[in-house]
Amino acid sequence: MSTERPAALAPLELPMRRFGHSLPMALLRAREAVMRHFRPGLRAHQVTEQQWRLLRALAGHAGLEVTELASRTCLLAPSVSRILPDLEARGLIARRPVACDLRRSQVALTPAGLRLLAAHAPQSECVYQALEERFGAARLQQLLQLLHELEQAADDLQRAPRPMR
């Protein structure tokens, strides 16, 4: 039995960016740094991050189909289907069948759901205000615009993949 360990590859030997310059990891680190400030308010209202995303996505809509709701919240449809019964049991959302296809349903906020959003809004806005004070309101708007553009570029890349080099 050999006790030799394989030599670690030097970073220059890997044909990829250094881990510290990985875009997916940088986005995850930034998300975690931001969400750390939103989580206490969500916990205070006994809402998970995923539940909050669904409730926020429903705000301002008379109703959304489950597939559209999943798409808007970056959640898988089966996950949304598992989350909705709890929100419905708490009276925060209501579901109704789609008239043209009774197999599909639309989800909408109830008055209780709207009240929960309104109750959490001041804490959420305080986090945004603190981020704007620390990072800069204009820079935050610029970052949001750049992230939107990056999303569009990545979507375009998916539609028309470039050959790998």
mmCIF file of C-alpha atoms in Angstrom:
data_model
loop_
_atom_site.group_PDB
_atom_site.id
_atom_site.type_symbol
_atom_site.label_atom_id
_atom_site.label_comp_id
_atom_site.label_asym_id
_atom_site.label_seq_id
_atom_site.Cartn_x
_atom_site.Cartn_y
_atom_site.Cartn_z
ATOM 1 C CA MET A 1 0.000 0.000 0.000
ATOM 2 C CA SER A 2 1.494 3.316 -1.090
ATOM 3 C CA THR A 3 1.390 6.288 1.242
ATOM 4 C CA GLU A 4 2.339 8.765 -1.446
ATOM 5 C CA ARG A 5 -0.149 11.495 -2.051
ATOM 6 C CA PRO A 6 -0.694 12.860 -5.535
ATOM 7 C CA ALA A 7 0.879 16.255 -6.011
ATOM 8 C CA ALA A 8 -1.596 19.095 -6.075
ATOM 9 C CA LEU A 9 -1.909 20.788 -9.414
ATOM 10 C CA ALA A 10 -0.525 24.275 -9.519
ATOM 11 C CA PRO A 11 -3.204 26.845 -10.373
ATOM 12 C CA LEU A 12 -1.469 27.654 -13.651
ATOM 13 C CA GLU A 13 -1.844 24.041 -14.752
ATOM 14 C CA LEU A 14 -5.638 24.199 -14.693
ATOM 15 C CA PRO A 15 -7.228 25.471 -17.887
ATOM 16 C CA MET A 16 -9.753 27.552 -15.990
ATOM 17 C CA ARG A 17 -10.068 30.754 -14.002
ATOM 18 C CA ARG A 18 -8.900 30.807 -10.411
ATOM 19 C CA PHE A 19 -11.655 29.929 -7.933
ATOM 20 C CA GLY A 20 -11.584 33.469 -6.545
ATOM 21 C CA HIS A 21 -12.445 34.772 -10.028
ATOM 22 C CA SER A 22 -15.300 32.353 -10.664
ATOM 23 C CA LEU A 23 -18.381 34.335 -11.696
ATOM 24 C CA PRO A 24 -20.867 31.817 -10.241
ATOM 25 C CA MET A 25 -19.032 31.855 -6.897
ATOM 26 C CA ALA A 26 -18.783 35.659 -6.854
ATOM 27 C CA LEU A 27 -22.531 35.895 -7.490
ATOM 28 C CA LEU A 28 -23.229 33.357 -4.716
ATOM 29 C CA ARG A 29 -20.955 35.193 -2.254
ATOM 30 C CA ALA A 30 -22.666 38.504 -3.036
ATOM 31 C CA ARG A 31 -26.111 36.899 -2.699
ATOM 32 C CA GLU A 32 -25.208 35.439 0.683
ATOM 33 C CA ALA A 33 -23.763 38.750 1.892
ATOM 34 C CA VAL A 34 -26.978 40.545 0.924
ATOM 35 C CA MET A 35 -29.435 37.883 2.094
ATOM 36 C CA ARG A 36 -27.753 37.781 5.513
ATOM 37 C CA HIS A 37 -29.453 41.155 6.138
ATOM 38 C CA PHE A 38 -32.887 40.132 4.837
ATOM 39 C CA ARG A 39 -33.166 36.778 6.643
ATOM 40 C CA PRO A 40 -33.914 38.115 10.152
ATOM 41 C CA GLY A 41 -36.996 39.933 8.860
ATOM 42 C CA LEU A 42 -38.179 36.884 6.993
ATOM 43 C CA ARG A 43 -37.713 34.737 10.105
ATOM 44 C CA ALA A 44 -39.670 37.284 12.142
ATOM 45 C CA HIS A 45 -42.601 36.741 9.765
ATOM 46 C CA GLN A 46 -42.046 32.967 9.703
ATOM 47 C CA VAL A 47 -41.390 32.956 5.960
ATOM 48 C CA THR A 48 -38.611 31.098 4.168
ATOM 49 C CA GLU A 49 -36.602 32.732 1.400
ATOM 50 C CA GLN A 50 -38.360 30.594 -1.204
ATOM 51 C CA GLN A 51 -41.800 31.436 0.202
ATOM 52 C CA TRP A 52 -40.889 35.122 0.181
ATOM 53 C CA ARG A 53 -39.795 34.932 -3.455
ATOM 54 C CA LEU A 54 -43.170 33.459 -4.382
ATOM 55 C CA LEU A 55 -45.105 36.069 -2.416
ATOM 56 C CA ARG A 56 -43.032 38.929 -3.891
ATOM 57 C CA ALA A 57 -43.502 37.595 -7.415
ATOM 58 C CA LEU A 58 -47.277 37.507 -6.900
ATOM 59 C CA ALA A 59 -47.407 41.115 -5.707
ATOM 60 C CA GLY A 60 -48.957 43.321 -8.349
ATOM 61 C CA HIS A 61 -50.519 40.424 -10.271
ATOM 62 C CA ALA A 62 -54.094 39.232 -10.224
ATOM 63 C CA GLY A 63 -52.694 35.718 -10.499
ATOM 64 C CA LEU A 64 -49.914 33.703 -12.080
ATOM 65 C CA GLU A 65 -49.820 30.125 -13.282
ATOM 66 C CA VAL A 66 -47.476 27.839 -11.385
ATOM 67 C CA THR A 67 -45.058 27.487 -14.321
ATOM 68 C CA GLU A 68 -44.814 31.268 -14.701
ATOM 69 C CA LEU A 69 -44.386 31.666 -10.954
ATOM 70 C CA ALA A 70 -41.573 29.091 -10.974
ATOM 71 C CA SER A 71 -39.865 30.875 -13.850
ATOM 72 C CA ARG A 72 -40.094 34.311 -12.232
ATOM 73 C CA THR A 73 -38.708 33.064 -8.913
ATOM 74 C CA CYS A 74 -35.955 30.800 -10.300
ATOM 75 C CA LEU A 75 -37.479 27.855 -8.480
ATOM 76 C CA LEU A 76 -38.213 24.473 -10.001
ATOM 77 C CA ALA A 77 -41.913 23.815 -10.601
ATOM 78 C CA PRO A 78 -41.914 20.760 -8.275
ATOM 79 C CA SER A 79 -40.453 22.953 -5.498
ATOM 80 C CA VAL A 80 -43.138 25.570 -6.070
ATOM 81 C CA SER A 81 -45.780 22.846 -5.945
ATOM 82 C CA ARG A 82 -44.405 21.702 -2.567
ATOM 83 C CA ILE A 83 -44.296 25.260 -1.144
ATOM 84 C CA LEU A 84 -47.753 26.439 -2.238
ATOM 85 C CA PRO A 85 -49.843 24.186 0.063
ATOM 86 C CA ASP A 86 -48.183 25.715 3.153
ATOM 87 C CA LEU A 87 -48.793 29.267 1.916
ATOM 88 C CA GLU A 88 -52.372 28.310 1.102
ATOM 89 C CA ALA A 89 -52.889 26.727 4.534
ATOM 90 C CA ARG A 90 -51.630 29.938 6.138
ATOM 91 C CA GLY A 91 -54.134 31.907 4.073
ATOM 92 C CA LEU A 92 -51.433 33.890 2.241
ATOM 93 C CA ILE A 93 -52.332 32.700 -1.254
ATOM 94 C CA ALA A 94 -55.349 31.260 -3.038
ATOM 95 C CA ARG A 95 -55.389 28.914 -6.010
ATOM 96 C CA ARG A 96 -58.047 28.638 -8.652
ATOM 97 C CA PRO A 97 -58.258 26.535 -11.808
ATOM 98 C CA VAL A 98 -57.506 28.116 -15.176
ATOM 99 C CA ALA A 99 -60.799 28.317 -17.077
ATOM 100 C CA CYS A 100 -59.480 26.917 -20.358
ATOM 101 C CA ASP A 101 -57.583 24.012 -18.727
ATOM 102 C CA LEU A 102 -58.763 22.735 -15.363
ATOM 103 C CA ARG A 103 -55.489 20.807 -14.883
ATOM 104 C CA ARG A 104 -53.653 24.129 -14.499
ATOM 105 C CA SER A 105 -54.109 26.609 -11.695
ATOM 106 C CA GLN A 106 -53.511 30.275 -11.047
ATOM 107 C CA VAL A 107 -52.065 31.486 -7.784
ATOM 108 C CA ALA A 108 -52.862 34.877 -6.268
ATOM 109 C CA LEU A 109 -52.124 36.706 -3.042
ATOM 110 C CA THR A 110 -54.910 36.950 -0.508
ATOM 111 C CA PRO A 111 -55.485 40.023 1.666
ATOM 112 C CA ALA A 112 -53.471 38.242 4.393
ATOM 113 C CA GLY A 113 -50.613 37.759 1.934
ATOM 114 C CA LEU A 114 -50.704 41.440 1.048
ATOM 115 C CA ARG A 115 -50.677 42.336 4.753
ATOM 116 C CA LEU A 116 -47.610 40.155 5.295
ATOM 117 C CA LEU A 117 -45.811 41.895 2.412
ATOM 118 C CA ALA A 118 -46.777 45.288 3.822
ATOM 119 C CA ALA A 119 -45.614 44.286 7.313
ATOM 120 C CA HIS A 120 -42.196 43.203 6.030
ATOM 121 C CA ALA A 121 -41.735 46.096 3.586
ATOM 122 C CA PRO A 122 -40.299 48.619 6.097
ATOM 123 C CA GLN A 123 -37.591 46.202 7.254
ATOM 124 C CA SER A 124 -36.767 45.300 3.670
ATOM 125 C CA GLU A 125 -36.524 48.959 2.691
ATOM 126 C CA CYS A 126 -34.216 49.594 5.677
ATOM 127 C CA VAL A 127 -31.852 46.955 4.291
ATOM 128 C CA TYR A 128 -31.969 48.578 0.860
ATOM 129 C CA GLN A 129 -31.334 51.996 2.399
ATOM 130 C CA ALA A 130 -28.341 50.677 4.355
ATOM 131 C CA LEU A 131 -26.925 49.037 1.227
ATOM 132 C CA GLU A 132 -27.421 52.251 -0.750
ATOM 133 C CA GLU A 133 -25.661 54.267 1.957
ATOM 134 C CA ARG A 134 -22.731 51.836 2.051
ATOM 135 C CA PHE A 135 -22.483 50.936 -1.651
ATOM 136 C CA GLY A 136 -24.124 53.972 -3.257
ATOM 137 C CA ALA A 137 -27.620 54.281 -4.716
ATOM 138 C CA ALA A 138 -26.331 54.950 -8.232
ATOM 139 C CA ARG A 139 -23.895 52.034 -8.036
ATOM 140 C CA LEU A 140 -26.657 49.723 -6.807
ATOM 141 C CA GLN A 141 -28.853 50.744 -9.760
ATOM 142 C CA GLN A 142 -25.879 50.253 -12.092
ATOM 143 C CA LEU A 143 -25.237 46.805 -10.600
ATOM 144 C CA LEU A 144 -28.875 45.810 -11.100
ATOM 145 C CA GLN A 145 -28.692 46.989 -14.721
ATOM 146 C CA LEU A 146 -25.432 45.115 -15.316
ATOM 147 C CA LEU A 147 -26.865 41.948 -13.785
ATOM 148 C CA HIS A 148 -29.893 42.244 -16.057
ATOM 149 C CA GLU A 149 -27.588 42.662 -19.061
ATOM 150 C CA LEU A 150 -25.496 39.668 -17.934
ATOM 151 C CA GLU A 151 -28.654 37.576 -17.646
ATOM 152 C CA GLN A 152 -29.660 38.580 -21.173
ATOM 153 C CA ALA A 153 -26.189 37.818 -22.541
ATOM 154 C CA ALA A 154 -26.189 34.388 -20.858
ATOM 155 C CA ASP A 155 -29.675 33.680 -22.241
ATOM 156 C CA ASP A 156 -28.490 34.719 -25.715
ATOM 157 C CA LEU A 157 -25.495 32.417 -25.334
ATOM 158 C CA GLN A 158 -27.812 29.524 -24.506
ATOM 159 C CA ARG A 159 -29.901 30.190 -27.626
ATOM 160 C CA ALA A 160 -26.872 30.428 -29.924
ATOM 161 C CA PRO A 161 -24.002 28.506 -28.336
ATOM 162 C CA ARG A 162 -20.519 29.327 -29.482
ATOM 163 C CA PRO A 163 -18.117 26.504 -30.271
ATOM 164 C CA MET A 164 -15.697 25.690 -27.470
ATOM 165 C CA ARG A 165 -12.075 26.581 -28.133
#
